[in-house]
XYZ file of C-alpha atoms in Angstrom:
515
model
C 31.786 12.794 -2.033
C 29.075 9.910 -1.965
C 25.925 10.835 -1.483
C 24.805 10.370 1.966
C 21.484 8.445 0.408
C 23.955 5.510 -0.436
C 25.468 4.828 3.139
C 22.988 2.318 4.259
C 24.315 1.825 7.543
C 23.514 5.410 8.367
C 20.876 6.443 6.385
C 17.363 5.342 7.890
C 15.651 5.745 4.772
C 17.736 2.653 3.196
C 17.502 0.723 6.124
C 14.002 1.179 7.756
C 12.861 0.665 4.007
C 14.972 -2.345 3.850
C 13.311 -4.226 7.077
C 9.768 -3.105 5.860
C 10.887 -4.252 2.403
C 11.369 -7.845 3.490
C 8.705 -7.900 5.669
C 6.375 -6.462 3.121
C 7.461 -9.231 0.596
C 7.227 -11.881 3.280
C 3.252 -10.555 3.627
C 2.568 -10.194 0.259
C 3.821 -13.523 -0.508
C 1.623 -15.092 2.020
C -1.293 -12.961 1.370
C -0.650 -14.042 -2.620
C -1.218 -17.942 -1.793
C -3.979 -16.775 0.907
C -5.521 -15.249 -2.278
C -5.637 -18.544 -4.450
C -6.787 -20.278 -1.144
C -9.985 -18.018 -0.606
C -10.704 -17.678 -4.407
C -10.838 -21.735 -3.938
C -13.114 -21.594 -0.869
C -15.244 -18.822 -1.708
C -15.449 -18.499 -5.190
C -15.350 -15.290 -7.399
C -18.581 -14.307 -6.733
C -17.519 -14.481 -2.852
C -14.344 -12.987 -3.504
C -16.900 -9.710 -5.455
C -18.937 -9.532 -2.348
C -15.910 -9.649 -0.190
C -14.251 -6.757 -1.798
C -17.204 -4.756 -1.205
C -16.822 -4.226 2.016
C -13.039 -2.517 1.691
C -14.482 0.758 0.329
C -16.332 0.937 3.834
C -13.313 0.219 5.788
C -11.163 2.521 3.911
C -13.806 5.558 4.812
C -13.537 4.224 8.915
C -9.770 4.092 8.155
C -9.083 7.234 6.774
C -11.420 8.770 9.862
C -9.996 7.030 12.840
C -6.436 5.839 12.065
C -4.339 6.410 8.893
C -4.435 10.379 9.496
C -3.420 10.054 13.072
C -0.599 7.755 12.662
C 0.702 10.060 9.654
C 0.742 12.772 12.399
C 2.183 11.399 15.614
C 4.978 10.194 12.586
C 5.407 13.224 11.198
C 5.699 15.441 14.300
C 7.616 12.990 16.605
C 10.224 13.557 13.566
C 10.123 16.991 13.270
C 10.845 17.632 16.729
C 13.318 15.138 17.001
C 15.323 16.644 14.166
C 16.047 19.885 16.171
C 17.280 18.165 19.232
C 21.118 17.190 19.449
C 22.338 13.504 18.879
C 22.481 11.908 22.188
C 25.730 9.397 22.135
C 25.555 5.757 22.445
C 23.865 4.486 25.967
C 23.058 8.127 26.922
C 19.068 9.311 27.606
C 17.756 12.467 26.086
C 17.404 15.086 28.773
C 14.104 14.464 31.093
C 11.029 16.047 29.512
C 12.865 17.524 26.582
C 11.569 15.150 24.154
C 8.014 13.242 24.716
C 7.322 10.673 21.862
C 5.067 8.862 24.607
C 3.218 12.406 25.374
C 2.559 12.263 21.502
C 1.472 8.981 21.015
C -0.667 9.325 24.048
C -2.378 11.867 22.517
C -2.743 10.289 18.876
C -4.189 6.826 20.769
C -6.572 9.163 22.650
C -7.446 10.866 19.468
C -7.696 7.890 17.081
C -9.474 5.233 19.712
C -12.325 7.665 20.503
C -12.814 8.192 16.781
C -12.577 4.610 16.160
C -15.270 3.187 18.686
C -17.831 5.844 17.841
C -17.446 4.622 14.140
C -17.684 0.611 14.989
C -20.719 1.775 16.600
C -22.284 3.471 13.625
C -21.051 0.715 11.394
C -22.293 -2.167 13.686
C -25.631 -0.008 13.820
C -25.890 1.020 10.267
C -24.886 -2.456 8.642
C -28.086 -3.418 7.123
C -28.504 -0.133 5.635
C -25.258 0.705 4.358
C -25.673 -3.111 2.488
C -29.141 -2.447 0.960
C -28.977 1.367 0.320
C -25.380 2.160 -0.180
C -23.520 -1.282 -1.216
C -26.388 -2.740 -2.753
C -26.252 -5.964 -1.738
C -27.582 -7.672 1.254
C -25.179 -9.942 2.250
C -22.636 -7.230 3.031
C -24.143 -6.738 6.381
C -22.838 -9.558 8.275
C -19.542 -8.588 7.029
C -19.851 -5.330 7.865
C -21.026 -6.197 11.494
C -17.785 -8.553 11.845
C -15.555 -5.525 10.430
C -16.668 -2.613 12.883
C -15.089 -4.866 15.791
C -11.545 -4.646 13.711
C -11.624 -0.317 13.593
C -11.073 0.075 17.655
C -7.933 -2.236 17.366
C -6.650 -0.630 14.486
C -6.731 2.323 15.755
C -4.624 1.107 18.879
C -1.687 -0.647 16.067
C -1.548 2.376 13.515
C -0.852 4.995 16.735
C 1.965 2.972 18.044
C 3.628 2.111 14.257
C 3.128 5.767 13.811
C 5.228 6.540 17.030
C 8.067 4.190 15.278
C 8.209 4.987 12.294
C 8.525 8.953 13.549
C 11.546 7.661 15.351
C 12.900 5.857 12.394
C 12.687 2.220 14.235
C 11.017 0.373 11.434
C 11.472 -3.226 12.730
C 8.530 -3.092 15.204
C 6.114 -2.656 12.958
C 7.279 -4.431 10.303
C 7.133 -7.377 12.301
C 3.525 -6.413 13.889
C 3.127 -6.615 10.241
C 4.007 -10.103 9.842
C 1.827 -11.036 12.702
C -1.578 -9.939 11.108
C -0.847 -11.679 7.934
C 0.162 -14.839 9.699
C -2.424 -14.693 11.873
C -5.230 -13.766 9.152
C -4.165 -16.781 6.681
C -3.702 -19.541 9.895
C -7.243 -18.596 11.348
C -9.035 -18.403 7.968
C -7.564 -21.870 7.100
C -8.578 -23.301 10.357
C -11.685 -22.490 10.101
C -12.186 -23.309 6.542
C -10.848 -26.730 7.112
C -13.386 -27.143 10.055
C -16.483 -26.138 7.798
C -15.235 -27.953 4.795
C -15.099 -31.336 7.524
C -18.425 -30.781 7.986
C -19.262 -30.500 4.420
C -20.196 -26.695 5.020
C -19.819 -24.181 2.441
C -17.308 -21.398 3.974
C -18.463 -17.650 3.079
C -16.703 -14.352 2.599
C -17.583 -13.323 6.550
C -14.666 -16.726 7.102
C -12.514 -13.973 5.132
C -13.622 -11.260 7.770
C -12.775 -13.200 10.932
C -9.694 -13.453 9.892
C -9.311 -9.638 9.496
C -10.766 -10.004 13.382
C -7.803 -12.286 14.425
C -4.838 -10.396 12.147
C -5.802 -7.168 14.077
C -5.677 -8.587 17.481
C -2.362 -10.209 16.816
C -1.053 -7.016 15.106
C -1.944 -5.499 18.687
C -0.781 -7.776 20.753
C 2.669 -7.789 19.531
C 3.395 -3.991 18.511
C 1.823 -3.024 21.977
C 3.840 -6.105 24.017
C 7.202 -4.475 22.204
C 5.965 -0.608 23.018
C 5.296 -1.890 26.838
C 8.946 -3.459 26.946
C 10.956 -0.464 25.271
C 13.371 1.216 26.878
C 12.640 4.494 28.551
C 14.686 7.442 26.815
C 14.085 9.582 29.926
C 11.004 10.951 31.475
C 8.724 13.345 29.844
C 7.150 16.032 31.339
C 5.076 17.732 28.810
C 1.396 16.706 29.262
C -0.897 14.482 26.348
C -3.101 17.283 25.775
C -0.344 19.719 25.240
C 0.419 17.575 21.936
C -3.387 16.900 21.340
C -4.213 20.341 19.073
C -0.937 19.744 17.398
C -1.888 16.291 16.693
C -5.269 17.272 15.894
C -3.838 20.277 13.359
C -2.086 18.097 11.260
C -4.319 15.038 11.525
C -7.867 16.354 10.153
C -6.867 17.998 6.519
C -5.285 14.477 6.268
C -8.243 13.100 7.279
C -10.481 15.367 5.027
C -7.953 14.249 1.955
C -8.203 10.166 2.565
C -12.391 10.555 3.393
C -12.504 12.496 0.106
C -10.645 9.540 -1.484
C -12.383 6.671 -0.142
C -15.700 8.047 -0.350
C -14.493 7.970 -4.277
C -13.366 5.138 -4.356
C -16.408 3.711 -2.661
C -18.437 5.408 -5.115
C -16.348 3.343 -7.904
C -16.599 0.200 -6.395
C -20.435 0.830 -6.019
C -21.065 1.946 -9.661
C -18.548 -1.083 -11.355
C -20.889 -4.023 -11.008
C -24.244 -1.983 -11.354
C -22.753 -0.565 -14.685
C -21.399 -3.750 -15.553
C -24.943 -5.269 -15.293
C -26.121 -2.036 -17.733
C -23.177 -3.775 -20.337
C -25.584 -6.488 -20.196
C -24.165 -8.824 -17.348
C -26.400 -10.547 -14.499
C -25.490 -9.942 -11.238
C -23.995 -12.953 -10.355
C -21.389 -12.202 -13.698
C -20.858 -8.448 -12.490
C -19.835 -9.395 -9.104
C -17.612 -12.654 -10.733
C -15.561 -9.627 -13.041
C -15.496 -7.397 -10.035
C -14.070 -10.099 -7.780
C -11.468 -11.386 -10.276
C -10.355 -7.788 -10.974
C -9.958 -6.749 -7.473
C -9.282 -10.002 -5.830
C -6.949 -11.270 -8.162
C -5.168 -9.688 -10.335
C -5.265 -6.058 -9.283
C -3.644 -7.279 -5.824
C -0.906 -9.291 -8.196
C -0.099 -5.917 -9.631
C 0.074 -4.413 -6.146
C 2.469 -6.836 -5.084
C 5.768 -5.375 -5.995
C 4.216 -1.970 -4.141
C 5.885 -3.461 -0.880
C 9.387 -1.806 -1.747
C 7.703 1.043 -2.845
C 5.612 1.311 0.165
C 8.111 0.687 2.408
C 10.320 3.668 1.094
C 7.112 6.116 0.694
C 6.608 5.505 4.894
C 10.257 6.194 5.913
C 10.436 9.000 3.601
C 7.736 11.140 5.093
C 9.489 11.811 8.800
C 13.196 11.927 6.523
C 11.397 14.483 4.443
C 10.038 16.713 7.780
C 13.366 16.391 9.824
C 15.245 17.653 6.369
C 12.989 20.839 6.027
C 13.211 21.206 9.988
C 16.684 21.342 9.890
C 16.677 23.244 6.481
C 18.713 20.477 4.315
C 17.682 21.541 1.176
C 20.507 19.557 -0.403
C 19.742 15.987 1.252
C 15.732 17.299 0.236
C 17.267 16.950 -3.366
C 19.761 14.436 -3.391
C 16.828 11.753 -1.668
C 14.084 12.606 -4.319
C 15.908 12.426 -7.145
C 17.481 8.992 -6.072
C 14.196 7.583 -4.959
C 12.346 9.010 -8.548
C 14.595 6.750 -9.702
C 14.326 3.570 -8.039
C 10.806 4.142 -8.446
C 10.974 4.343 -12.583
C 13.444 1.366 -12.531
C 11.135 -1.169 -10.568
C 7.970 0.455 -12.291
C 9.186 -0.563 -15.692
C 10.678 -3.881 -14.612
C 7.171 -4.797 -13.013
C 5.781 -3.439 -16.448
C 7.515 -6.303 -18.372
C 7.286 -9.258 -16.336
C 3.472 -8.501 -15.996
C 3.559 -7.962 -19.669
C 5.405 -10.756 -20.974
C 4.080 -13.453 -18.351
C 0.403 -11.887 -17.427
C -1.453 -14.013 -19.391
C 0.372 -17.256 -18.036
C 0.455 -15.837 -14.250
C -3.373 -15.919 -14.551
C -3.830 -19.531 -16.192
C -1.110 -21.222 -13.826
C -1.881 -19.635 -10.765
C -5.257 -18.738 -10.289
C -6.634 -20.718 -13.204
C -8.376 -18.363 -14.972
C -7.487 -16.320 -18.172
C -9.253 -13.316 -17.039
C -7.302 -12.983 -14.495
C -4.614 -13.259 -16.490
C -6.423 -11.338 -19.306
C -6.183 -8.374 -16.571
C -3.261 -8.499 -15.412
C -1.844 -8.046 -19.112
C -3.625 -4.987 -19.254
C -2.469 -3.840 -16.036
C 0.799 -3.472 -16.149
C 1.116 -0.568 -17.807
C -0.106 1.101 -14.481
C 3.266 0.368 -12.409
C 5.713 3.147 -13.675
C 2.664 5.451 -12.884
C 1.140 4.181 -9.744
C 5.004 3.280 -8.098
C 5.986 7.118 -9.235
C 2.883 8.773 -7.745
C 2.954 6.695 -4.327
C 6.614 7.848 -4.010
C 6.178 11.713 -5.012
C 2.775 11.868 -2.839
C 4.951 10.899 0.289
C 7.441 13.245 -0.527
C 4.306 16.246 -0.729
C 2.980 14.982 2.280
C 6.717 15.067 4.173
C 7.098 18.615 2.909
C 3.212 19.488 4.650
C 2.047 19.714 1.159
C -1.419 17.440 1.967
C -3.776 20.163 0.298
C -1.479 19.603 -2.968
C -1.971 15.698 -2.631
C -5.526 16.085 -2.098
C -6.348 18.326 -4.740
C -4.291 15.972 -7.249
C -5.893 12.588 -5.783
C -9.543 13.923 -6.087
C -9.099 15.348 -9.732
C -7.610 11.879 -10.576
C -10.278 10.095 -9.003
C -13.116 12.113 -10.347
C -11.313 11.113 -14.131
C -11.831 7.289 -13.020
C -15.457 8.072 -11.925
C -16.285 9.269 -15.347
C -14.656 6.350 -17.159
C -16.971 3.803 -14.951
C -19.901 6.087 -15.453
C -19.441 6.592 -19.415
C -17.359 3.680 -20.571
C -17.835 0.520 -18.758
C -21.503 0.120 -20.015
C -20.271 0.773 -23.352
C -17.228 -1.597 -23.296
C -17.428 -3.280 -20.384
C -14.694 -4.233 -17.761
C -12.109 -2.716 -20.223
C -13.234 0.651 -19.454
C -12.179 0.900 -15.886
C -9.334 -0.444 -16.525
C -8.496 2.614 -19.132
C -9.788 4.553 -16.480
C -7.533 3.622 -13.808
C -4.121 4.066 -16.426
C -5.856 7.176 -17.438
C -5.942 8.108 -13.911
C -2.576 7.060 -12.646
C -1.266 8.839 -15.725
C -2.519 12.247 -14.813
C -2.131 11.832 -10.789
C 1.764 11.215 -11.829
C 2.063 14.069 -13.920
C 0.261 16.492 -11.223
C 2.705 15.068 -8.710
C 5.947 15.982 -10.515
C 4.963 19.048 -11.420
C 4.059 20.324 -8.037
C 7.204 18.476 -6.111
C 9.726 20.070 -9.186
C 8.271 23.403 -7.280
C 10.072 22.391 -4.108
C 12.797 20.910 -5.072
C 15.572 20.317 -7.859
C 15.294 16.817 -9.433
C 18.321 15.630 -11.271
C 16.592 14.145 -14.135
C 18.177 12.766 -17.380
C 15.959 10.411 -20.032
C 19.049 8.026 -21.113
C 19.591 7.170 -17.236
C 15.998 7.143 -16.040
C 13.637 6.005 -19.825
C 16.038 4.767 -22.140
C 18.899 2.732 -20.755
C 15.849 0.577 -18.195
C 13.675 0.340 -21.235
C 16.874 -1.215 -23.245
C 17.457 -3.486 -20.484
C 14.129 -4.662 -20.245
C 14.007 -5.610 -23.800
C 17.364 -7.582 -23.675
C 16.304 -9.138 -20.418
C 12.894 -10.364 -21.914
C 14.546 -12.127 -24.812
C 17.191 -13.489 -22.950
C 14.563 -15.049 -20.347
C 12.786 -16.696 -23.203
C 15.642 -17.955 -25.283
C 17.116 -18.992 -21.473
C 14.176 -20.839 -20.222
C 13.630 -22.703 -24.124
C 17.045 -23.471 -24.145
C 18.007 -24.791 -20.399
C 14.538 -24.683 -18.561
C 11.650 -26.280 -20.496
C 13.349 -29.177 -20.747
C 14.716 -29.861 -17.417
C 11.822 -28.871 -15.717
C 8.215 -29.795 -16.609
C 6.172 -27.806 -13.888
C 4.819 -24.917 -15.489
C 4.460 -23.257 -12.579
C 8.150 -23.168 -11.926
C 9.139 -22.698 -15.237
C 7.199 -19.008 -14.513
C 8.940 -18.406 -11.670
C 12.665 -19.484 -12.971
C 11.418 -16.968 -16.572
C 10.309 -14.033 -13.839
C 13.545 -14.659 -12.116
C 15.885 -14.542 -15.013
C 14.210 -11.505 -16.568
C 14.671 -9.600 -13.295
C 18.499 -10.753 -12.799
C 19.035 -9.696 -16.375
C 17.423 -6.576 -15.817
C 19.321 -5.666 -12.579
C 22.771 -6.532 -14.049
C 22.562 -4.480 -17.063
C 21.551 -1.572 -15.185
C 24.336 -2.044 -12.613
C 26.594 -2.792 -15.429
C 25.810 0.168 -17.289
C 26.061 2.487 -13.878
C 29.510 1.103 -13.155
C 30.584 2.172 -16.581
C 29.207 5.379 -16.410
């Protein structure tokens, strides 16, 4: 009998992963050119200040909005799994089911948390930039960021409420909207500045964080305000409130933990950097090229990945509602393995063409220097994102926040140790280092709850094979029928990446049909 993780028409894993998929690419894709563009404008120093500021957000984040959505997703699917299937065209029973009651209750939740913390931020700005971020001209950013928390908030609620009901399309295309609207402002306004022979700045970078929230807003709350009614609820938004609030704050506890460690990091990189014997002005160059540039490259493939770790959380919690142990299995095993298959594809084009991705598109060799080094991290950090959802969909958040703190603390010590020894090479050990053991502590506590169908000639050997074969048949391929038919370098990389991956996917779906 096929597995029911194949049927993509029916399963909502495939196909709310699917939309997000292509609307994740279709982001990262613009967000990858809106990279290069910035870098341009603001420089790597600019792009180093820039960055600075994320730690900050991810600390608001992880307080006012991330938690919550997780929540109102997670319980809107948990109750919907115990309900019957209504059939086509008919309306749950009135007040048996309240999605709106629940997101009422997360937006009331969230948006309260979120305007007290734009207020401290907007407040605090100057301080958190001289005391905590060490540097000064963080504080206008900071100001221009608190006014993007409150609208956040509003977004993340309402893509929560979808994604517990398994309707991915609204927010991947409220998605869409925030990058579009991010890159068209920020070139606006750069091309104004730069008319009036005005240097743009990183806050240019920040506006357009403004203007990619509000549009985010604008279009998940126009579709939520147009839905269709699936009956009228009865039960009231502070009935929901404590549940929301039960589930929401050890998540929130677990993400603060995080970003306040990964703040920390991103604090201690360039002042350690300067103790390797860099100025300032070099520290903050490194730091922006690592984070801005090629870090974010390596990231870039994480849209499939991400999309599957979101739908998998409300699959996983209406499975163990409904006590499916078997579909519990059958989906982590299958999506272990998608995971290791695109981790150790992304390993080998980033291997093979990391050097040249840095020199062709971003025109530096650090970059690509990075990015080489790098890509030994996407097995690990693809694996961990997936097996972390499935904790989290199972209620195991104390397991996910144990393992993310221990890894954490390991990167901390690299920075703290390392990079003044060796420089920028020791956080990047750190973070492999890192990834490494958060992987390992993943699988070992998710092989506790369920029964993994594992095998290392299907999941290590026969990809790694492939990989090999593809890589030498994309550089015999693109000597042989490329190079000389086409003389743009940058498309020559692109037609290499593209035959490596085709290669790659046909041996493995050559080898599965034979097996």
């Amino acid at each position: 009998m096929p597995s029911p993780f194949l049927n993509f028409k029916k399963n909502p894993i495939l196909s709310g992963a699917a939309v997000l998929t292509l609307a994740g690419f279709l982001s990262r894709i613009i967000g990858f050119f809106y990279r290069i563009f910035l870098s341009q404008r603001i420089g790597a120093e600019g792009m180093g200040v820039y960055q600075l500021i994320f730690p900050v957000f991810g600390i608001c984040f992880s307080l006012c909005c991330g938690p919550v959505q997780t929540a109102v997703s997670r319980y809107v699917a948990a109750q919907n799994a115990l309900l019957p299937k209504s059939r086509p065209g008919q309306s749950r029973p009135a007040g048996s089911y309240s999605p709106e009651s629940v997101l009422r209750a997360g937006l009331l939740l969230s948006f309260s948390l979120a305007c007290a913390c734009a207020a401290l931020l907007y407040g605090g700005s100057e301080f958190i930039a001289d005391r905590i971020l060490l540097e000064a001209r963080c504080g206008q950013l900071l100001r221009l960021m608190s006014l993007t928390i409150p609208i956040c908030s509003v977004h993340c609620c309402i893509s929560g409420y979808y994604y517990g009901l398994q309707r991915a399309s609204i927010p991947a295309f409220a998605q869409l909207a925030e990058q579009a609207a991010r890159v068209l402002s920020v070139f606006l306004v750069c091309s104004v500045l730069t008319d009036e022979g005005r240097q743009p700045t990183a806050a240019v970078a920040v506006w357009g964080m403004v203007c990619g929230e509000l549009a985010s807003l604008f279009f998940s709350g126009t579709a939520f305000l147009l839905r269709k009614r699936a009956g009228k609820a009865t039960a009231s938004t502070f009935y929901y409130l404590p549940k929301i609030l039960a589930l929401a704050v050890p998540l929130a506890a677990t993400r603060l933990c995080i970003s306040l460690l990964q703040g920390g990091e991103a604090v201690l990189i360039p002042s350690r950097l300067q103790m390797h014997g860099m100025t300032d002005s070099q520290a903050l160059g490194v730091y922006g090229v690592l984070t801005g540039m090629a870090y974010p490259f390596i990231l870039f493939p994480t849209a499939v990945i991400n999309s599957v770790a979101v739908m998998l959380l409300p699959d996983m919690a209406q499975s163990q509602s409904a006590g499916n142990q078997e579909r519990i299995d059958i989906t982590t095993s299958r999506t272990i393995t998608c995971s290791l298959y695109l981790g150790i594809l992304c390993t080998g084009l980033f291997l093979f063409f990391g050097d040249e991705m840095g020199e062709r598109l971003f025109s530096s060799a650090l970059a690509g220097s990075y990015i080489t080094t790098l890509s030994w991290l996407c097995p690990f950090l693809y694996l961990s994102t997936t097996l972390g959802s499935i904790l989290n969909g199972l209620g195991q958040t104390r397991t996910t926040f144990c393992h993310n703190v221990v890894s954490l603390i390991s990167q901390l010590l690299f920075v703290l140790f390392l990079v003044p020894a060796i420089g920028i090479r020791g956080y990047l050990y750190g973070l492999l280092f890192g990834q490494l053991l958060l992987t390992v502590l993943h699988l070992f506590a998710v092989r506790r709850c369920v029964h993994i169908r594992y095998h290392a000639l299907h999941h290590l050997i026969r990809p790694m094979g492939a990989l090999g074969i593809a890589a030498l048949a994309a550089e015999k391929i693109t000597e042989a029928a490329v190079a000389p038919v086409i003389a743009q370098p940058v498309m020559q990389l692109c037609i290499s990446c593209g035959i490596l991956t085709a290669v790659y996917g046909g041996l493995l779906l050559g080898s599965r049909g034979k097996g």
